[in-house]
mmCIF file of C-alpha atoms in Angstrom:
data_model
loop_
_atom_site.group_PDB
_atom_site.id
_atom_site.type_symbol
_atom_site.label_atom_id
_atom_site.label_comp_id
_atom_site.label_asym_id
_atom_site.label_seq_id
_atom_site.Cartn_x
_atom_site.Cartn_y
_atom_site.Cartn_z
ATOM 1 C CA MET A 1 -234.575 115.458 -112.931
ATOM 2 C CA ARG A 2 -235.703 113.303 -115.848
ATOM 3 C CA LYS A 3 -239.283 112.050 -115.966
ATOM 4 C CA ASN A 4 -238.404 108.519 -114.879
ATOM 5 C CA PRO A 5 -235.487 108.731 -112.423
ATOM 6 C CA THR A 6 -234.051 105.591 -110.908
ATOM 7 C CA GLU A 7 -234.657 104.908 -107.225
ATOM 8 C CA ALA A 8 -231.028 105.776 -106.468
ATOM 9 C CA GLU A 9 -231.257 109.108 -108.312
ATOM 10 C CA SER A 10 -234.407 110.044 -106.393
ATOM 11 C CA VAL A 11 -232.893 109.044 -103.060
ATOM 12 C CA LEU A 12 -229.726 111.027 -103.668
ATOM 13 C CA TRP A 13 -231.577 114.100 -104.913
ATOM 14 C CA ASN A 14 -233.857 114.126 -101.865
ATOM 15 C CA ALA A 15 -230.845 113.693 -99.597
ATOM 16 C CA LEU A 16 -228.916 116.527 -101.252
ATOM 17 C CA ARG A 17 -231.869 118.821 -100.611
ATOM 18 C CA ALA A 18 -232.727 117.603 -97.112
ATOM 19 C CA LYS A 19 -229.365 116.944 -95.454
ATOM 20 C CA GLY A 20 -228.166 120.542 -95.540
ATOM 21 C CA ILE A 21 -224.615 119.785 -96.657
ATOM 22 C CA GLY A 22 -224.184 123.383 -97.764
ATOM 23 C CA ILE A 23 -223.845 122.778 -101.510
ATOM 24 C CA LYS A 24 -226.486 123.881 -103.977
ATOM 25 C CA PHE A 25 -227.075 121.337 -106.731
ATOM 26 C CA ARG A 26 -229.116 121.469 -109.900
ATOM 27 C CA GLN A 27 -230.904 118.446 -111.308
ATOM 28 C CA GLN A 28 -229.846 117.212 -114.719
ATOM 29 C CA HIS A 29 -227.758 119.774 -116.516
ATOM 30 C CA ILE A 30 -226.228 119.878 -119.989
ATOM 31 C CA ILE A 31 -222.524 120.719 -120.379
ATOM 32 C CA GLU A 32 -221.526 120.851 -124.020
ATOM 33 C CA ASP A 33 -223.072 117.628 -125.374
ATOM 34 C CA TYR A 34 -223.107 115.818 -122.038
ATOM 35 C CA ILE A 35 -226.043 115.412 -119.668
ATOM 36 C CA VAL A 36 -224.958 115.237 -116.010
ATOM 37 C CA ASP A 37 -227.120 113.945 -113.165
ATOM 38 C CA PHE A 38 -226.385 116.579 -110.521
ATOM 39 C CA TYR A 39 -224.341 119.741 -110.936
ATOM 40 C CA CYS A 40 -222.934 122.406 -108.614
ATOM 41 C CA ASN A 41 -221.494 125.354 -110.520
ATOM 42 C CA GLU A 42 -220.021 127.019 -107.414
ATOM 43 C CA TYR A 43 -217.570 124.180 -106.887
ATOM 44 C CA LYS A 44 -217.499 122.960 -110.516
ATOM 45 C CA LEU A 45 -218.691 119.625 -109.149
ATOM 46 C CA ILE A 46 -220.645 116.913 -110.968
ATOM 47 C CA VAL A 47 -222.229 113.952 -109.183
ATOM 48 C CA GLU A 48 -223.138 110.936 -111.305
ATOM 49 C CA VAL A 49 -225.242 107.906 -110.432
ATOM 50 C CA ASP A 50 -224.120 104.795 -112.325
ATOM 51 C CA GLY A 51 -226.841 102.267 -113.018
ATOM 52 C CA GLY A 52 -226.426 98.769 -114.415
ATOM 53 C CA ASN A 53 -226.107 100.036 -117.990
ATOM 54 C CA HIS A 54 -222.745 101.588 -117.090
ATOM 55 C CA ASN A 55 -221.237 98.115 -116.887
ATOM 56 C CA SER A 56 -221.251 97.682 -120.660
ATOM 57 C CA GLN A 57 -218.010 98.186 -122.551
ATOM 58 C CA GLU A 58 -219.545 100.799 -124.822
ATOM 59 C CA GLN A 59 -220.989 102.797 -121.936
ATOM 60 C CA SER A 60 -217.709 102.577 -119.991
ATOM 61 C CA ALA A 61 -215.812 103.984 -122.965
ATOM 62 C CA TYR A 62 -218.336 106.811 -123.281
ATOM 63 C CA ASP A 63 -218.106 107.562 -119.552
ATOM 64 C CA ALA A 64 -214.300 107.732 -119.724
ATOM 65 C CA GLU A 65 -214.427 110.072 -122.717
ATOM 66 C CA ARG A 66 -216.977 112.287 -121.016
ATOM 67 C CA THR A 67 -215.042 112.414 -117.738
ATOM 68 C CA SER A 68 -211.857 113.366 -119.595
ATOM 69 C CA ARG A 69 -213.601 116.202 -121.408
ATOM 70 C CA LEU A 70 -215.271 117.509 -118.261
ATOM 71 C CA ASN A 71 -211.911 117.491 -116.489
ATOM 72 C CA GLU A 72 -210.471 119.555 -119.334
ATOM 73 C CA LEU A 73 -213.266 122.067 -118.731
ATOM 74 C CA GLY A 74 -212.319 122.307 -115.060
ATOM 75 C CA TYR A 75 -215.004 120.081 -113.517
ATOM 76 C CA THR A 76 -214.554 117.405 -110.880
ATOM 77 C CA GLU A 77 -216.758 114.343 -111.247
ATOM 78 C CA LEU A 78 -217.800 112.117 -108.357
ATOM 79 C CA ARG A 79 -219.404 108.811 -109.372
ATOM 80 C CA PHE A 80 -221.485 106.525 -107.174
ATOM 81 C CA THR A 81 -223.214 103.238 -107.896
ATOM 82 C CA ASN A 82 -226.868 102.560 -107.154
ATOM 83 C CA GLU A 83 -225.755 100.218 -104.355
ATOM 84 C CA GLU A 84 -223.634 102.882 -102.666
ATOM 85 C CA ILE A 85 -226.515 105.334 -102.633
ATOM 86 C CA LEU A 86 -229.193 102.880 -101.544
ATOM 87 C CA HIS A 87 -227.133 101.070 -98.893
ATOM 88 C CA ASP A 88 -224.476 103.585 -97.752
ATOM 89 C CA LEU A 89 -226.033 107.001 -98.338
ATOM 90 C CA ASP A 90 -224.349 108.672 -95.377
ATOM 91 C CA ASN A 91 -220.907 107.793 -96.736
ATOM 92 C CA VAL A 92 -221.857 109.131 -100.176
ATOM 93 C CA LEU A 93 -222.928 112.437 -98.645
ATOM 94 C CA LYS A 94 -219.775 112.480 -96.542
ATOM 95 C CA LYS A 95 -217.618 112.182 -99.668
ATOM 96 C CA ILE A 96 -219.492 115.057 -101.315
ATOM 97 C CA LYS A 97 -219.198 117.174 -98.169
ATOM 98 C CA THR A 98 -215.489 116.342 -97.839
ATOM 99 C CA PHE A 99 -214.922 117.577 -101.374
ATOM 100 C CA SER A 100 -216.477 120.958 -100.571
ATOM 101 C CA ASN A 101 -214.622 121.215 -97.249
ATOM 102 C CA ASN A 102 -211.331 120.674 -99.070
ATOM 103 C CA THR A 103 -212.193 123.354 -101.606
ATOM 104 C CA PRO A 104 -212.033 126.560 -99.552
ATOM 105 C CA PHE A 105 -211.996 128.854 -102.568
ATOM 106 C CA PRO A 106 -215.089 128.141 -104.698
ATOM 107 C CA SER A 107 -214.615 128.973 -108.344
ATOM 108 C CA GLY A 108 -217.774 131.062 -108.615
ATOM 109 C CA GLU A 109 -220.298 131.353 -111.414
ATOM 110 C CA GLY A 110 -218.791 131.229 -114.859
ATOM 111 C CA ARG A 111 -215.138 131.662 -113.875
ATOM 112 C CA GLY A 112 -214.182 128.185 -115.025
ATOM 113 C CA GLU A 113 -211.401 127.660 -112.475
ATOM 114 C CA ALA A 114 -210.748 124.192 -111.073
ATOM 115 C CA PRO A 115 -211.173 124.040 -107.270
ATOM 116 C CA TYR A 116 -208.155 123.248 -105.111
ATOM 117 C CA ALA A 117 -206.816 123.409 -101.581
ATOM 118 C CA ILE A 118 -203.256 123.830 -100.294
ATOM 119 C CA TYR A 119 -202.122 122.365 -96.965
ATOM 120 C CA ASN A 120 -198.920 122.898 -95.024
ATOM 121 C CA ILE A 121 -197.365 119.728 -93.619
ATOM 122 C CA GLY A 122 -194.847 120.485 -90.899
ATOM 123 C CA GLY A 123 -194.088 120.280 -87.212
ATOM 124 C CA GLY A 124 -195.833 123.525 -86.329
ATOM 125 C CA GLN A 125 -192.818 125.036 -84.576
ATOM 126 C CA PRO A 126 -189.626 126.807 -85.684
ATOM 127 C CA GLU A 127 -186.273 124.985 -85.774
ATOM 128 C CA ASN A 128 -182.845 126.535 -85.370
ATOM 129 C CA LEU A 129 -181.107 126.687 -88.764
ATOM 130 C CA LEU A 130 -177.721 125.571 -87.440
ATOM 131 C CA ASP A 131 -179.394 122.662 -85.652
ATOM 132 C CA PHE A 132 -181.019 121.718 -88.950
ATOM 133 C CA VAL A 133 -177.712 121.842 -90.850
ATOM 134 C CA ASN A 134 -175.783 119.980 -88.133
ATOM 135 C CA ILE A 135 -178.352 117.190 -87.926
ATOM 136 C CA LEU A 136 -178.517 116.936 -91.716
ATOM 137 C CA GLN A 137 -174.728 116.592 -91.871
ATOM 138 C CA GLU A 138 -174.760 113.885 -89.191
ATOM 139 C CA GLU A 139 -177.501 111.915 -90.934
ATOM 140 C CA LEU A 140 -175.814 112.204 -94.347
ATOM 141 C CA VAL A 141 -172.640 110.821 -92.783
ATOM 142 C CA ARG A 142 -174.637 108.056 -91.096
ATOM 143 C CA ALA A 143 -176.273 107.125 -94.417
ATOM 144 C CA GLY A 144 -172.929 107.040 -96.188
ATOM 145 C CA VAL A 145 -173.627 110.013 -98.441
ATOM 146 C CA LEU A 146 -170.812 112.021 -96.823
ATOM 147 C CA PRO A 147 -167.506 110.513 -95.629
ATOM 148 C CA LYS A 148 -167.116 109.848 -91.919
ATOM 149 C CA ASP A 149 -164.283 112.395 -91.689
ATOM 150 C CA PHE A 150 -166.344 115.142 -93.396
ATOM 151 C CA ASN A 151 -165.242 118.510 -91.969
ATOM 152 C CA PHE A 152 -168.406 120.498 -91.565
ATOM 153 C CA ASP A 153 -166.708 123.542 -90.044
ATOM 154 C CA ALA A 154 -164.453 123.865 -93.081
ATOM 155 C CA HIS A 155 -167.535 124.196 -95.287
ATOM 156 C CA LYS A 156 -169.529 126.464 -92.989
ATOM 157 C CA GLN A 157 -169.724 130.164 -93.790
ATOM 158 C CA LEU A 158 -171.895 132.371 -91.604
ATOM 159 C CA VAL A 159 -173.290 135.532 -93.170
ATOM 160 C CA ALA A 160 -175.608 138.319 -92.069
ATOM 161 C CA MET A 161 -179.346 138.211 -92.665
ATOM 162 C CA GLN A 162 -180.016 138.281 -96.386
ATOM 163 C CA PRO A 163 -182.689 140.315 -98.176
ATOM 164 C CA GLY A 164 -185.999 138.481 -97.821
ATOM 165 C CA ASP A 165 -184.883 136.490 -94.759
ATOM 166 C CA VAL A 166 -187.297 136.349 -91.818
ATOM 167 C CA PRO A 167 -186.194 135.772 -88.210
ATOM 168 C CA VAL A 168 -188.780 133.046 -87.495
ATOM 169 C CA THR A 169 -190.780 130.819 -89.830
ATOM 170 C CA TYR A 170 -192.603 127.493 -89.608
ATOM 171 C CA ALA A 171 -195.350 125.497 -91.348
ATOM 172 C CA ASP A 172 -198.778 126.132 -89.844
ATOM 173 C CA SER A 173 -200.585 122.788 -90.164
ATOM 174 C CA THR A 174 -203.829 123.941 -88.502
ATOM 175 C CA ALA A 175 -205.909 123.423 -91.667
ATOM 176 C CA LEU A 176 -204.478 119.919 -92.138
ATOM 177 C CA GLU A 177 -205.425 118.996 -88.575
ATOM 178 C CA ARG A 178 -208.883 120.546 -88.897
ATOM 179 C CA ASP A 179 -209.852 118.927 -92.204
ATOM 180 C CA PHE A 180 -208.128 115.539 -91.917
ATOM 181 C CA GLY A 181 -207.475 115.041 -88.207
ATOM 182 C CA PHE A 182 -203.786 114.500 -88.980
ATOM 183 C CA THR A 183 -201.129 116.078 -86.784
ATOM 184 C CA PRO A 184 -197.484 115.743 -87.938
ATOM 185 C CA ARG A 185 -195.445 114.282 -85.076
ATOM 186 C CA ILE A 186 -192.137 113.268 -86.641
ATOM 187 C CA THR A 187 -189.058 114.953 -85.144
ATOM 188 C CA LEU A 188 -186.545 116.956 -87.150
ATOM 189 C CA ARG A 189 -183.918 114.235 -86.793
ATOM 190 C CA GLU A 190 -186.334 111.489 -87.809
ATOM 191 C CA GLY A 191 -187.343 113.434 -90.904
ATOM 192 C CA LEU A 192 -183.787 114.210 -91.922
ATOM 193 C CA ARG A 193 -182.778 110.590 -91.308
ATOM 194 C CA HIS A 194 -185.499 109.389 -93.667
ATOM 195 C CA PHE A 195 -184.379 111.970 -96.217
ATOM 196 C CA ALA A 196 -180.716 110.970 -95.955
ATOM 197 C CA GLU A 197 -181.571 107.276 -96.322
ATOM 198 C CA TRP A 198 -183.772 107.997 -99.338
ATOM 199 C CA TYR A 199 -181.059 110.168 -100.898
ATOM 200 C CA ALA A 200 -178.472 107.447 -100.369
ATOM 201 C CA SER A 201 -180.670 104.792 -101.978
ATOM 202 C CA TYR A 202 -181.802 106.984 -104.886
ATOM 203 C CA TYR A 203 -178.708 108.994 -105.794
ATOM 204 C CA ALA A 204 -175.657 107.640 -104.023
ATOM 205 C CA SER A 205 -176.089 103.905 -104.673
#
């Protein structure tokens, strides 16, 4: 850390070391021509503390340019104001911890890959394909996309299992529930009704 850190910088640095959030940070680091306040190479994460001087137009333009360049290099930048750190430190640490929790595959030293996470969003149970198609047809008729006298049976052609087909499949949303506390609860018909209504408004109108 620089010789004369602000109170907020000192508070955050002490908290990052003491709170045990499971992320190893370095104090002040240089990336290309930019000096960053706190840096974690494992997650390609930069944490910046914005003091009052960041309110100037010139400094704001510099910050935007720097953030853009760091993003190009694969870094994620989290910025916090002095007030956030001094008066809501737990929430600041929570945001940093949430970032690492949502980045299950750290990039590793020197690999230069941007962190990411992929989540399935689905009902967590298989649905019968014919039920899916029948309900979709009914909802498309209801939304006015298909005519009311649409003959589904005339368009239906059953074939044997195709190469690559699997007998049972569904979206496992366990990670979504674990990390965000969100459990999808919408039924198949509700989802297809929303889709049919959207399709009608976007394409058919």
